[in-house]
Each structure stands twice: as structure tokens, then as C-alpha cells.
Amino acid sequence: MHKLIFFLIVIVFFSCSNHSDNYDNTKNLTSDTVSTSVKYAKGFSITYHNNFRILKVFNPWQGACNVQYQYVLADNPKKVLKKYSKIQIIKTPVKKVVCLSTTHIAFIDFIDETNSIIGVSNIKFINNKNVNKLYQKNKIVEVGYDQNLNYELIISLKPDLIITYGVDNKSVSYINKLKEFGIPVIINAEYLEHEPLAKAEWVKFIAAFYNKSDLANKKFDIVVNEYNKLKHITDTITQKPSVITGLPWKDTWYVPGGKSFAAQFLYDAGANYLFSDDASRESLALDIETVFAKAQKADYWINIGTANKIDDIINVDIRLKNFYALSNKNVYNNNAVFNKYGGNDYWESGIVNPQIILKDLIHIFHPDIFSDYNLYYYKKIY
Amino acid sequence: MLTKKNKSKHITFFTILILLLIVLFFLDLVLGSVKIPVNEILNILTKSESSRQEWITIVIDFRLPKAITAIIAGAALSVSGLQMQTIFRNPLAGPYVLGISSGASLGVAILVLGFSSFFTANQLNFMGNWAVVVSACIGSGLILFLILALSFRIKDIMTILILGILFGSAATAVVSILQYFSNESMLKAFIVWTMGSLGSVSRSQLNILLPSVILGLVISLASTKILNAMLLGESYAKSMGVNIKLSRILVFISTSILAGTITAFCGPIGFIGIAVPHLTRIIFKTTNHNFLIPGSILIGSIIMLLSDIISRMPGYNTTLPINSVTALLGIPIVIFIIVRKHKLSSLM
């Protein structure tokens, strides 16, 4: 049995107010290293050394403070400098991968490597055609989720890599357990990013494990160009319609914070988000009354869970029929693309297609800009 | 026997409580996350006019049903708690000792967690309240049926109390299993239900809630004589010509209607049912149910309105779960009861 030294969590002793913002991605660089351009994402960094690369992930779950994971990626683990040998070493390129989130599948698809996937969390949530095909052929299995992971199955799969995500401190326990079994496990934390392009940029993180950074960089630049081009179109727009998102749950209505990822899409699409003066990046739990007072007259209502028709919304709470957007039929939901179980592709491939989501939104809020465009992720609700 | 002095004292108490209820009811309509001037609220209530359209909706569709639900829930839980304390002659009994809330939780858990592979938390939201209400009713009804069936056979009231607790624990154990195997979003949906909510009762649901609670209260008021006789012990009651088994069942039915419907519509709301009857006894200094029942109705409604106002955290944009507020208000009262138990026992 070969012995591997798996992990090192470096705890840096300075206070951090917000996720990863205090990390300086360029420090610790020595003469033999080159840092790649990670432009938007704040949660990871890549540094190139002669025979290996070091990936760092910063504060990979909500509320994490000064938590850092490091991974050494090397085609030949023996060539890793001794001073880094205490860090978890992952042999690249990886060939057999288990991914525990649908977004990971989108990243892997982005670099055309879905054939490497051998295990997923829940096939019902997955839209990717190739992954579904491989599942039909029994080449992909379901391995469970979070605390309910099927460890024995995972061990028997002998994966080169497990891509997981952190929810909170408790995630560490199952991550450590997997490491105990000698399975390389990494945390992908794209969901904590606050900008659409930053989320998409995590494709560079995944690509590094496949030695496909060049392809990822090239394709990502295309996405960035397209996104920014669309964003500039709305720069000059002065008529910005007001927008409300989501649905209430009992007395509470969770809305995206004014500096959140979802809000950023709305700003970039030339909309007036009703909670834009709020400074938080996470969602806000507001009293239903507050949202009602502010949003009853909103022009548009979008992202309404799994609603397919207006009646679905009224069933939640009959009082919602008083919203102007509802009577003006300006209700759009992001669930146009889904699989037979209802798994929504917006949360899967949408992660690497922020330019399509943005175009959808611009078309919803400013229908005269692209006259013959058909919505992709979004659909109008009647 | 009531002296004249006592009688006038009680009338004063009732007048004060009714005035307090009216004031708090109005305050409940005025205070909230959204600031609406008092004169606007008066306009909305009297003429349904307001300078801003959304204020009408907020007052009429949000705050009014919520305030009415608070009054109904407070009254129902307090009276059912009072009945249970009298029947079981136990100062710590409450509306849920028969296992009603555990039964309701089981019903909801089976719906929310047991079938979670068939739909998502979101779809559950779309089913609206009715699915939850119906499953809570089925769950508590099942427990009630078991208790009633046993009440025909078992003489000793303490045995029934223990059985109620056992049934409740069994239901809770099944709920734990369901929780263990369910996913995060469904778990959250269920936990939020257990925290209670007054605001999700719609006006059409009030049409069912209100008559059921009134029915329960009428049965309760009709059984004051039985309850008063029970205070002196079952053998004494029997000697007074009270049919023990039948009366027990009558009281159980009214308790189940009261606590069961509230739990179904608002979730299990704790502490009101235990604390309010004691508060009523302390205020009225009597054990006569002719006063305790109307007193509990008033004090229960007042405390529930107060809890609702606090839970809405006027001035802030968020709400607290109603259960946390009733617990924080109720716990000091329960502690007070335990510390001074000897005195209260003499009242029971």
C-alpha cells in the first residue's frame, strides 16, 4: 500500500471579513513560478512551477474564515519539489472522475471531458446528454450525496479525483473521510462567487486537472468577450424596468442581496433591481409584507422556482395575484430547459453560459434590442 | 360561593382584558415591517381607501387575517391547555399531552419528507397549505382515535396521560427516521413548519379555522360543570352524577378540535397552552371554569397578539418564527409555576 500525504489546511492568522477578499493571490511567488491570469474569480489561484502546478482554494464555504486548501498537480508526482511534498498531490491528467455537483459536469463538458465521469450524485438533476447516455450504459453510477455518500461504492470505483463542494464546516468531515480512503478529493467553490463571469471562470480550475488549461482559457475568453459585448449594449439604456425575483416561503421571502450574483445579472441586463441599495452578497430573508410593499408595482417578475404557469404562483399564496407583473403577464422563469425528472439546466450548463443567460435577460427586459431572438434558459409564464 | 365583591372584581378584570385585546388587535394591524400611518389604517379599515394601493393589500390581506388567526390560535390553545390541566390534574399538562402535535408532525413529516422523492420543496410550496393542513389533520386524528379507543377501556386517567406521551414519542421517533433520510431543502421545509406561522393562513382558510375553533370552544363552555366537578377528583365527580368516561371523551374531542386545527393551520405553537391557564388562575384567583375558560380565551388571545407583534419585529424587514417568541414569553411563566408549584397546586 503506497503512502500518500494528503492535505494541508493552512490557517492564516489574520481576520477576514468577507470570503476570500483578503487573500492576495500573487504572494508566495518565487522565481520558478508563474501565476496564471485568474481575472474574475476570487476563490482560487493557479501558480505554475517547472514540473508541477499549485492550486489554492480560499474559504470554500459560506462563512469560512481563513480556510485554504492547496493541491499540487503533477504529471509525475516524483518531480514535485520536496518543500511542497506535504501538500496533497494529484496526478494529472485525471481519467476517472466523480463529481458531486451538476455544475462540475458543466465545467467538464466545457472542456469536452464528460467521458471521464464515472460517478455522479444524482442523475435526476443532470441534463448533460452524454452523461445521461453513459449512465444508461452503466458507465456512470450514482454515489449519493453529502453525509449519505456511499463510501464503499466510491472506493470500488477507484477514481483519480472526486470533485466536491463545501456547504459548511461539516463538509470537512466527509472530505477527510474520503482522504482517509486514499482518494484525491478537491473542493470546487464556484457557487460562492458573486459575479457571473467569476463563476464561469472556475472552469480554469477544473481544466487544470485535465491538463487542458489552454483550451479552457481560450473558450473562457470567448465567453467573456460575448458577455461584455452584451453588457455594453445596456450601458446606454436609460429606461430600466423594475424587477422582483423568487417566491415567498410562509411569511418570509428570500430575495438576492443587492451585491449578489443574481443581482449582478439584472444590473448587467439593464434592469432596475428593487433591492439594489442593499449591500449584502447573500440572500436576504425579508418579511413578505416588506417585499409586497416594494415589489407590488414591479414591471417584471423572474426566477420563480419551478413554476410553469401563473396558477402555480397563486397556489403558493393567493395574495400574490395582486402583483402588477402578474396581471401584466410579465412573468418569466429560468426553467425552460429541463430533463425528464425536472432537473433544471439553468443551474447546470448555465454556469458556463453566462452570456446566454444575459442575452435572455436583456431580451426579456428590452424586447426591441434583438428582434428575432428566442429565449434559451428562460420562458414566459402564462 | 362567589361574593359580590369577587364578582365585581371579575367584571373589572374582564373589562380590562377586553380593552387590552382591542388595543393589541389594533396595534397588530398598525405595527409591521412596512410603516403605514395610523390614519391610513383607519381609512383602510372603515372606507377601504388609501393613498397607496399596496397598503390596502397589506392591511386587508396580510395583517388582518394574521391578527384574527393570532386571536383564534391564542384562545384555542389556552382553552385546550386548561382542559388538559384540569382533566389530568397536572399543572404541566398542555394541549399537546395527548400527542396531538406529534401526530400532526408525523402527518406533515410523511407528506414533506416521506414523499420527498416524488416532488421538490418548490413543488411542495405550489401545493399550497392545503396538503399540509390535511396531512396534519390525518396525523393528529389518528392519535386522537387511539386515545379515544383506549379511554373506553382504561379507567385510570394517569395511564391515559402516559399513553399519550408514549404515542407522542413513537410518532416523534418515526419523524426522526424520516428526517434522517431526507434531503436538505425538504428538511428545511419541515423544520420551518415546526416553527409555526400565523401569516400563511389565507382568508379562505379562516373560513374553516374559525368555525372549527368556535365549535371546540362551545363544547368546552358546555362542559364547565364537568370540569369543575373533575377538579375535586373523579370519585367526587362520579358522586355528583358525572359520567366520567363520557365527559373525558367530550373534553378530549374539544381539545383535539381546538389544538388539532390550530396545529394543522399554524404548526405546533408551544407554551401558550401551558402558560396561559396558569396566568389566568393567578389573575382571577379562582378555579371556577365559568371564569377560567373566558379568561383563558382573552388572555391567550392577548398573549398571542403580543407574540405576533414581537415576531414581526416592527421597524425591521424580517420576521421571527412565532414559536420562538411564544417560548421566550412562555418559559418565564412556566419557570415561575415550577418554582411556586405548591401554591399553584392548591389552586388546581
XYZ file of C-alpha atoms in Angstrom:
730
model
C 0.000 0.000 0.000
C 1.570 3.218 -1.030
C 1.514 6.026 1.347
C 0.308 9.428 0.352
C 0.314 12.581 2.323
C -2.922 14.118 1.570
C -3.703 17.514 2.747
C -2.710 20.680 4.412
C -5.104 23.231 5.567
C -3.249 26.408 6.129
C -4.786 28.655 8.653
C -3.541 32.160 8.285
C -3.889 34.304 11.320
C -5.432 37.445 10.115
C -9.069 38.294 10.317
C -11.184 38.029 7.231
C -14.353 39.983 6.906
C -15.630 38.557 3.713
C -14.989 35.425 1.756
C -11.533 35.361 0.224
C -11.301 39.100 -0.356
C -8.275 39.446 1.876
C -6.251 36.904 0.041
C -3.502 38.173 -2.180
C -3.281 35.644 -4.962
C 0.196 36.700 -6.023
C 2.056 36.324 -2.759
C 4.258 33.316 -2.083
C 5.561 33.511 -5.618
C 9.159 32.510 -6.055
C 11.400 32.845 -9.074
C 10.458 29.474 -10.539
C 6.745 30.226 -10.528
C 4.362 31.871 -12.920
C 0.879 32.852 -11.850
C -1.830 32.452 -14.424
C -4.434 35.025 -15.071
C -7.447 34.367 -12.932
C -9.267 37.593 -13.640
C -12.736 37.350 -12.118
C -12.874 34.500 -9.633
C -11.748 35.288 -6.100
C -11.922 31.772 -4.706
C -8.891 30.121 -6.330
C -5.461 30.700 -7.786
C -3.127 28.727 -10.026
C 0.649 29.045 -9.932
C 2.925 27.300 -12.405
C 6.219 25.748 -11.310
C 8.664 23.860 -13.512
C 7.217 20.381 -13.270
C 4.012 20.966 -11.387
C 1.259 23.424 -10.584
C -0.204 24.539 -7.274
C -3.918 25.217 -6.968
C -5.243 27.071 -3.970
C -8.858 27.351 -2.919
C -9.787 30.094 -0.482
C -12.611 29.943 2.063
C -14.600 27.346 0.156
C -17.863 27.600 2.056
C -20.127 30.330 3.298
C -18.807 31.855 6.496
C -15.424 30.141 6.171
C -12.713 32.344 7.593
C -9.054 31.963 6.664
C -9.546 28.455 5.355
C -7.284 27.489 2.491
C -6.894 24.232 0.617
C -3.887 23.550 -1.583
C -3.403 20.937 -4.246
C -0.223 20.094 -6.120
C -0.921 18.918 -9.657
C 1.830 16.970 -11.370
C 2.109 14.564 -14.298
C 4.925 12.922 -12.384
C 4.455 13.276 -8.613
C 8.124 12.391 -8.050
C 9.204 15.644 -9.642
C 7.425 17.801 -7.084
C 9.853 19.869 -5.034
C 10.380 18.476 -1.587
C 9.115 21.544 0.215
C 5.682 21.012 -1.373
C 5.553 17.290 -0.730
C 3.394 17.760 2.341
C 0.607 19.188 0.209
C -1.973 16.867 -1.327
C -0.509 15.737 -4.641
C -2.811 14.849 -7.510
C -1.504 13.061 -10.561
C -2.652 14.656 -13.798
C -4.274 14.338 -16.216
C -7.155 12.720 -14.355
C -9.045 9.997 -16.234
C -11.722 8.780 -13.821
C -13.663 11.468 -12.025
C -16.581 11.525 -9.577
C -18.410 14.857 -9.394
C -20.882 15.664 -6.687
C -22.481 18.762 -8.199
C -24.197 19.351 -11.543
C -22.112 22.483 -12.080
C -18.947 20.347 -12.117
C -20.428 18.430 -15.038
C -20.913 21.675 -16.929
C -17.272 22.630 -16.365
C -16.080 19.208 -17.513
C -18.349 19.395 -20.564
C -16.888 22.821 -21.367
C -13.502 21.164 -21.953
C -15.049 18.104 -23.693
C -14.138 15.587 -20.999
C -17.509 14.167 -19.938
C -16.266 10.694 -20.885
C -14.025 10.845 -17.815
C -17.013 10.995 -15.450
C -17.645 7.705 -13.650
C -19.776 8.800 -10.701
C -22.384 11.485 -10.023
C -24.505 12.486 -7.072
C -27.995 12.243 -8.512
C -28.703 11.530 -12.172
C -32.175 13.067 -11.861
C -30.682 16.549 -11.662
C -28.408 16.127 -14.672
C -29.235 17.397 -18.150
C -25.960 16.657 -19.918
C -26.773 14.289 -22.781
C -23.502 12.380 -22.774
C -23.616 11.847 -19.007
C -27.160 10.511 -19.266
C -26.101 8.231 -22.110
C -23.147 6.899 -20.094
C -25.473 6.352 -17.155
C -27.818 4.312 -19.371
C -24.832 2.213 -20.405
C -23.918 1.705 -16.725
C -20.650 3.544 -17.208
C -21.666 6.141 -14.640
C -23.113 5.311 -11.211
C -24.824 7.333 -8.517
C -22.694 7.667 -5.382
C -25.030 9.537 -3.007
C -24.628 12.989 -1.520
C -23.198 14.847 1.487
C -23.366 12.720 4.621
C -25.073 9.955 2.670
C -22.180 9.160 0.353
C -21.806 5.509 -0.495
C -18.162 5.201 0.571
C -17.806 1.543 -0.324
C -19.032 2.182 -3.843
C -16.694 5.147 -4.222
C -13.681 3.119 -3.088
C -14.538 0.350 -5.519
C -14.700 2.876 -8.371
C -11.055 3.860 -7.704
C -11.487 7.392 -9.055
C -8.496 9.631 -9.856
C -10.408 12.569 -8.433
C -13.563 13.442 -6.547
C -14.828 16.955 -7.103
C -16.951 18.088 -4.203
C -18.225 21.349 -2.777
C -18.280 22.774 0.715
C -21.505 23.683 2.461
C -20.134 24.362 5.920
C -17.635 23.082 8.459
C -19.374 19.716 8.454
C -18.324 19.168 4.850
C -14.786 18.796 6.157
C -15.764 15.580 7.916
C -16.745 13.682 4.783
C -13.940 15.225 2.779
C -11.466 13.975 5.381
C -13.111 10.588 5.351
C -12.621 10.285 1.594
C -8.991 11.324 2.022
C -8.556 8.599 4.616
C -9.509 6.097 1.934
C -6.727 7.428 -0.244
C -8.996 9.068 -2.802
C -7.908 12.507 -4.030
C -10.723 14.914 -3.229
C -10.921 18.598 -4.101
C -13.359 21.357 -3.235
C -14.874 23.366 -6.045
C -16.418 26.545 -4.640
C -17.743 28.365 -7.670
C -21.108 28.880 -6.041
C -19.644 31.461 -3.663
C -18.591 33.847 -6.427
C -20.628 37.000 -6.797
C -20.269 37.650 -10.497
C -21.495 35.536 -13.390
C -18.097 35.590 -15.114
C -16.319 34.697 -11.881
C -18.449 31.577 -11.523
C -17.755 30.567 -15.104
C -14.034 31.142 -14.632
C -13.853 28.146 -12.294
C -13.676 26.124 -15.482
C -9.959 27.012 -15.397
C -9.732 25.331 -12.007
C -11.276 22.095 -13.296
C -9.329 22.213 -16.572
C -6.029 22.226 -14.671
C -6.694 18.667 -13.506
C -7.133 17.570 -17.125
C -4.063 19.482 -18.364
C -6.464 21.404 -20.565
C -5.844 24.920 -19.302
C -5.135 26.298 -22.766
C -8.463 25.150 -24.155
C -10.282 26.440 -21.055
C -8.565 29.851 -21.278
C -9.365 30.193 -24.956
C -13.018 29.225 -24.613
C -13.465 31.303 -21.486
C -12.131 34.391 -23.274
C -14.825 33.932 -25.917
C -17.475 33.815 -23.198
C -16.026 36.950 -21.590
C -15.990 38.858 -24.885
C -19.550 37.891 -25.671
C -20.731 38.758 -22.153
C -19.037 42.149 -22.116
C -20.327 42.992 -25.572
C -23.876 42.329 -24.381
C -23.278 44.287 -21.208
C -22.149 47.339 -23.180
C -25.392 47.313 -25.146
C -27.323 48.001 -21.963
C -24.887 50.674 -20.761
C -26.676 53.397 -22.654
C -30.180 52.316 -21.737
C -31.964 54.790 -19.510
C -35.373 53.086 -19.294
C -34.677 50.356 -16.758
C -37.680 48.213 -15.815
C -38.035 47.212 -12.166
C -37.676 43.527 -11.303
C -38.601 41.218 -8.431
C -37.377 37.640 -8.117
C -38.302 34.459 -6.256
C -41.259 33.342 -4.167
C -42.217 33.656 -0.515
C -41.932 30.714 1.877
C -44.639 31.146 4.544
C -44.049 34.635 5.989
C -40.564 35.022 4.612
C -39.439 36.000 1.140
C -35.828 35.280 0.280
C -34.516 37.785 -2.255
C -30.980 38.041 -3.639
C -28.853 40.645 -1.870
C -28.077 43.853 -3.754
C -24.478 42.766 -4.378
C -25.260 39.129 -5.132
C -24.658 37.064 -8.219
C -28.331 37.143 -9.234
C -28.494 40.902 -8.791
C -25.375 41.366 -10.931
C -27.109 39.646 -13.855
C -30.007 42.075 -13.513
C -27.738 45.144 -13.474
C -25.818 43.865 -16.485
C -29.103 43.234 -18.300
C -30.166 46.850 -17.807
C -32.823 46.250 -15.186
C -33.642 48.106 -12.010
C -33.386 45.538 -9.221
C -35.647 46.665 -6.404
C -33.193 45.745 -3.659
C -30.148 47.269 -5.357
C -29.417 49.587 -2.428
C -28.762 46.596 -0.219
C -25.091 45.798 0.316
C -25.191 42.086 1.069
C -23.969 39.312 -1.202
C -26.077 36.509 0.205
C -29.847 36.337 0.015
C -31.992 38.410 2.332
C -34.802 36.912 4.414
C -37.451 39.572 4.255
C -40.910 39.841 5.719
C -43.446 39.102 2.965
C -45.058 42.451 3.739
C -41.825 44.330 3.004
C -41.400 42.683 -0.374
C -45.048 43.261 -1.154
C -44.845 46.986 -0.428
C -41.752 47.346 -2.562
C -42.495 44.998 -5.408
C -46.222 45.029 -5.998
C -45.723 47.522 -8.822
C -42.587 45.874 -10.234
C -42.589 45.625 -14.039
C -41.124 42.115 -14.218
C -41.105 39.008 -12.060
C -38.467 36.357 -12.785
C -36.849 33.186 -11.341
C -39.953 31.715 -9.743
C -38.710 28.336 -8.572
C -40.289 25.537 -10.583
C -43.413 27.477 -11.567
C -44.708 26.638 -15.022
C -47.904 28.636 -15.001
C -49.425 31.631 -13.235
C -51.699 29.297 -11.240
C -48.625 27.701 -9.649
C -47.726 31.073 -8.206
C -51.235 31.808 -6.956
C -51.316 28.386 -5.289
C -48.355 29.366 -3.145
C -50.172 32.360 -1.765
C -53.358 33.769 -3.209
C -52.276 37.279 -2.237
C -49.560 37.143 -4.877
C -52.173 37.738 -7.575
C -52.069 41.401 -6.602
C -48.655 41.808 -8.215
C -48.757 44.053 -11.277
C -46.234 41.903 -13.134
C -48.706 39.046 -12.868
C -51.664 40.924 -14.317
C -49.412 42.486 -16.988
C -48.186 38.973 -17.922
C -44.566 39.953 -17.425
C -43.555 36.787 -15.619
C -40.548 34.762 -16.784
C -38.958 31.702 -15.291
C -35.497 30.237 -15.818
C -36.704 26.645 -16.219
C -37.158 26.338 -19.983
C -34.502 23.632 -20.318
C -35.004 20.624 -18.096
C -34.679 16.849 -18.129
C -37.465 14.293 -17.720
C -37.216 14.491 -13.927
C -37.433 18.278 -13.905
C -33.712 18.865 -13.298
C -33.101 22.424 -14.438
C -30.273 23.042 -16.898
C -30.057 26.688 -15.834
C -28.193 25.506 -12.725
C -26.035 23.142 -14.767
C -24.886 24.403 -18.147
C -25.979 27.934 -17.229
C -22.853 28.215 -15.097
C -20.589 28.226 -18.164
C -23.041 30.122 -20.349
C -23.498 33.448 -18.545
C -23.579 35.166 -21.933
C -26.718 33.208 -22.926
C -28.423 33.968 -19.613
C -27.551 37.645 -20.028
C -28.908 37.712 -23.575
C -32.120 36.052 -22.338
C -32.493 38.679 -19.638
C -31.776 41.585 -21.973
C -34.353 40.200 -24.375
C -36.911 39.944 -21.567
C -36.365 43.469 -20.258
C -35.677 45.170 -23.602
C -37.521 43.135 -26.254
C -36.724 45.514 -29.121
C -32.909 45.094 -28.993
C -32.680 41.622 -30.547
C -35.789 41.407 -32.661
C -35.663 37.737 -33.694
C -34.033 36.186 -30.631
C -35.535 33.126 -28.971
C -35.118 32.727 -25.231
C -32.941 29.779 -24.220
C -32.967 29.242 -20.440
C -35.966 31.451 -19.804
C -39.591 31.103 -20.780
C -42.631 33.281 -20.422
C -45.185 32.067 -17.895
C -48.895 32.280 -18.632
C -69.576 30.730 46.626
C -68.880 33.956 44.889
C -69.129 37.017 46.968
C -70.440 40.241 45.492
C -67.007 41.780 45.873
C -65.378 38.977 43.927
C -67.965 39.263 41.195
C -67.370 42.956 40.637
C -63.632 42.292 40.680
C -64.035 39.723 37.933
C -66.123 42.107 35.882
C -63.351 44.706 36.185
C -60.759 42.138 35.062
C -62.842 41.122 32.061
C -63.357 44.754 31.047
C -59.635 45.486 31.294
C -58.762 42.347 29.311
C -61.286 43.104 26.573
C -59.936 46.649 26.253
C -56.374 45.304 26.158
C -57.395 42.819 23.453
C -58.882 45.584 21.318
C -55.807 47.787 21.761
C -53.403 44.964 20.864
C -55.528 43.892 17.910
C -55.295 47.412 16.576
C -51.564 47.605 17.345
C -51.080 44.338 15.484
C -52.619 45.989 12.428
C -50.522 49.139 12.815
C -47.101 47.694 13.542
C -45.148 45.814 10.900
C -42.155 45.903 8.618
C -43.837 48.419 6.372
C -44.641 51.729 8.058
C -48.243 52.721 7.445
C -49.625 55.809 9.228
C -52.436 55.176 11.735
C -54.930 57.416 9.949
C -54.308 55.494 6.718
C -55.033 52.240 8.557
C -58.287 53.692 9.907
C -59.207 54.782 6.385
C -58.450 51.342 5.019
C -60.486 49.610 7.720
C -63.504 51.911 7.520
C -63.617 53.005 3.880
C -61.078 50.661 2.195
C -59.348 53.735 0.872
C -55.697 54.607 0.991
C -53.272 56.933 -0.727
C -51.267 53.867 -1.735
C -52.858 50.799 -3.259
C -50.354 48.319 -1.767
C -51.175 49.486 1.765
C -54.751 48.286 1.341
C -53.497 44.842 0.344
C -51.020 44.736 3.209
C -53.614 45.637 5.836
C -56.571 43.687 4.454
C -54.810 40.620 3.039
C -51.760 40.300 5.272
C -52.230 41.913 8.663
C -55.953 41.401 9.239
C -56.036 37.611 8.637
C -52.858 37.291 10.682
C -54.281 39.209 13.645
C -57.522 37.223 13.527
C -55.535 33.969 13.351
C -53.491 35.095 16.357
C -56.663 35.647 18.400
C -58.171 32.313 17.353
C -54.939 30.404 17.982
C -54.340 32.005 21.369
C -57.881 31.277 22.527
C -57.948 27.706 21.213
C -54.579 26.647 22.611
C -55.197 28.235 26.011
C -58.593 26.622 26.477
C -57.383 23.204 25.359
C -54.417 23.526 27.725
C -56.695 24.486 30.583
C -58.911 21.467 29.944
C -55.957 19.104 29.910
C -54.565 20.527 33.145
C -57.930 20.034 34.821
C -58.623 16.544 33.434
C -55.154 15.235 34.247
C -54.849 17.321 37.410
C -51.334 18.118 36.324
C -50.046 21.709 36.233
C -47.619 20.951 33.408
C -50.163 19.397 31.068
C -50.877 21.285 27.862
C -52.829 20.963 24.628
C -50.278 18.533 23.257
C -50.107 15.947 26.075
C -52.423 13.677 24.140
C -49.820 13.549 21.397
C -51.812 15.749 19.047
C -48.870 17.839 17.873
C -46.656 14.777 17.472
C -49.392 13.155 15.421
C -49.727 16.265 13.285
C -45.935 16.423 12.897
C -45.953 12.824 11.769
C -48.613 13.569 9.167
C -46.694 16.545 7.834
C -43.365 14.700 8.004
C -44.767 11.852 5.938
C -46.004 14.352 3.363
C -42.915 16.565 3.306
C -40.136 14.086 3.993
C -41.611 10.675 3.192
C -42.654 11.588 -0.320
C -39.696 13.841 -0.951
C -38.508 11.672 -3.792
C -41.712 12.461 -5.653
C -41.517 16.230 -5.534
C -39.187 19.061 -4.621
C -39.514 21.635 -1.845
C -40.603 24.059 -4.503
C -43.406 21.847 -5.706
C -44.497 21.425 -2.108
C -44.798 25.184 -1.945
C -47.041 25.079 -5.033
C -49.352 22.544 -3.448
C -50.172 25.323 -1.082
C -51.175 24.993 2.515
C -53.987 22.565 1.988
C -51.840 19.477 1.531
C -50.045 20.255 4.782
C -53.274 21.047 6.617
C -54.916 17.817 5.535
C -51.946 15.636 6.448
C -51.621 17.317 9.849
C -55.319 16.627 10.462
C -54.948 12.973 9.484
C -51.917 12.572 11.745
C -53.459 14.149 14.830
C -56.779 12.441 14.102
C -55.059 9.068 14.165
C -53.520 9.722 17.580
C -56.841 11.040 18.863
C -58.605 7.907 17.642
C -56.113 5.724 19.534
C -56.511 7.757 22.718
C -60.306 7.686 22.488
C -60.380 3.958 21.850
C -58.235 3.405 24.925
C -60.262 5.844 27.037
C -63.230 3.491 26.747
C -61.194 0.670 28.236
C -58.820 2.321 30.669
C -60.119 3.755 33.889
C -57.051 5.414 35.303
C -56.551 8.897 33.888
C -52.797 8.821 34.589
C -52.461 5.765 32.368
C -54.029 7.730 29.549
C -51.595 10.595 30.181
C -48.640 8.219 29.988
C -50.049 6.538 26.863
C -50.480 9.944 25.241
C -46.838 10.733 25.938
C -45.772 7.315 24.629
C -47.753 7.695 21.405
C -46.240 11.130 21.004
C -42.715 9.745 21.461
C -43.387 6.943 18.992
C -44.598 9.468 16.408
C -41.534 11.631 17.078
C -39.271 8.614 16.551
C -40.805 7.961 13.140
C -40.388 11.650 12.318
C -36.693 11.392 13.246
C -36.223 8.476 10.881
C -37.875 10.430 8.086
C -35.709 13.456 8.865
C -32.572 11.357 8.837
C -33.206 10.171 5.307
C -34.450 13.386 3.755
C -32.548 15.983 1.793
C -31.681 19.453 2.989
C -34.360 21.515 1.310
C -37.147 19.183 2.430
C -35.734 19.105 5.925
C -35.778 22.863 5.978
C -39.366 22.883 4.736
C -40.349 20.593 7.591
C -38.362 22.451 10.257
C -39.923 25.740 9.157
C -43.335 24.135 9.604
C -42.472 23.068 13.167
C -41.573 26.665 13.970
C -45.160 27.728 13.458
C -46.582 30.512 11.349
C -49.639 32.674 11.740
C -49.187 34.535 8.473
C -49.755 31.763 5.984
C -53.428 31.308 6.886
C -55.376 32.739 3.996
C -58.821 34.255 4.202
C -60.414 31.161 2.674
C -58.714 29.016 5.317
C -60.058 31.287 8.039
C -63.492 30.174 6.856
C -62.646 26.695 8.138
C -60.405 27.602 11.054
C -62.860 29.998 12.686
C -65.954 27.713 12.742
C -63.896 24.716 13.967
C -62.432 26.682 16.826
C -65.834 28.140 17.724
C -67.252 24.597 17.772
C -64.422 23.480 20.065
C -64.949 26.437 22.364
C -68.711 25.834 22.531
C -68.151 22.198 23.571
C -65.648 23.436 26.124
C -68.022 26.061 27.545
C -70.753 23.439 27.708
C -68.547 21.193 29.800
C -67.634 23.732 32.503
C -69.777 21.846 35.010
C -67.938 18.599 34.307
C -64.576 20.320 34.538
C -65.477 21.980 37.830
C -66.576 18.617 39.252
C -63.394 16.929 37.983
C -61.296 19.384 39.979
C -62.353 17.658 43.153
C -61.340 14.240 41.882
C -63.031 11.698 39.695
C -64.733 9.832 42.525
C -66.279 13.068 43.725
C -67.362 13.894 40.200
C -68.881 10.452 39.914
C -70.809 11.010 43.113
C -72.160 14.213 41.586
C -73.630 12.114 38.814
C -71.000 12.866 36.166
C -70.385 10.104 33.635
C -66.597 10.053 33.809
C -65.794 8.224 30.598
C -68.260 10.208 28.517
C -67.098 13.512 29.935
C -63.469 12.649 29.345
C -64.231 11.847 25.744
C -66.172 15.085 25.339
C -63.222 17.058 26.690
C -60.748 15.112 24.545
C -62.823 15.817 21.454
C -62.986 19.539 22.089
C -59.257 19.647 22.899
C -58.448 17.820 19.704
C -60.616 20.087 17.608
C -59.029 23.162 19.171
C -55.389 22.113 19.270
C -55.632 19.944 16.146
C -56.965 22.628 13.797
C -54.515 25.226 15.086
C -51.608 22.815 14.654
C -52.809 21.926 11.182
C -53.028 25.525 10.014
C -50.293 27.243 12.033
C -47.932 24.433 13.020
C -47.260 23.342 16.604
C -47.232 26.521 18.665
C -45.771 25.852 22.080
C -46.039 27.192 25.623
C -49.198 29.284 25.205
C -51.318 26.266 26.122
C -49.346 25.595 29.310
C -48.636 29.122 30.468
C -51.923 30.924 29.835
C -54.189 28.766 32.068
C -51.834 29.398 34.991
C -51.697 33.087 34.257
C -55.494 33.119 34.213
C -55.683 31.344 37.572
C -53.177 33.773 39.063
C -55.094 36.800 37.771
C -58.619 35.628 38.612
C -57.623 33.760 41.783
C -60.272 31.148 41.124
C -60.606 27.566 39.952
C -64.103 28.036 38.604
C -64.146 27.200 34.898
C -67.011 29.608 34.370
C -64.363 32.298 34.717
C -61.251 30.387 33.713
C -62.498 29.491 30.228
C -63.477 33.010 29.133
C -60.421 34.334 30.982
C -58.096 31.928 29.140
C -59.705 32.870 25.830
C -58.994 36.550 26.461
C -55.501 36.179 27.957
C -54.497 33.609 25.340
C -55.567 35.932 22.525
C -53.774 38.866 24.144
C -50.507 36.957 24.555
C -50.708 35.594 21.033
C -51.247 39.078 19.601
C -48.321 40.322 21.655
C -46.160 37.446 20.379
C -47.192 38.239 16.821
C -46.246 41.896 17.230
C -42.848 40.914 18.644
C -42.285 38.261 15.976
C -42.844 40.844 13.288
C -40.086 42.969 14.792
C -41.599 46.337 13.862
C -39.059 48.537 12.166
C -37.016 45.656 10.809
C -37.502 43.979 7.458
C -37.618 40.467 8.784
C -39.725 38.183 10.992
C -39.001 35.744 13.807
C -40.672 32.336 13.951
C -43.743 32.604 16.172
C -42.747 29.547 18.189
C -39.534 31.154 19.404
C -41.447 34.193 20.585
C -44.178 32.237 22.419
C -41.473 30.094 24.022
C -39.486 33.090 25.185
C -42.640 34.690 26.571
C -43.984 31.418 27.989
C -40.864 29.970 29.583
C -40.576 32.599 32.352
C -44.186 31.818 33.269
C -43.540 28.051 33.319
C -40.419 28.559 35.463
C -42.450 30.722 37.813
C -45.004 27.906 38.044
C -42.399 25.267 38.837
C -40.727 27.437 41.477
C -44.034 28.244 43.170
C -45.702 24.936 42.419
C -47.041 24.270 45.896
C -49.076 27.412 45.715
C -50.478 26.619 42.285
C -51.314 23.054 43.136
C -53.558 24.364 45.842
C -55.396 26.267 43.165
C -55.948 23.256 40.962
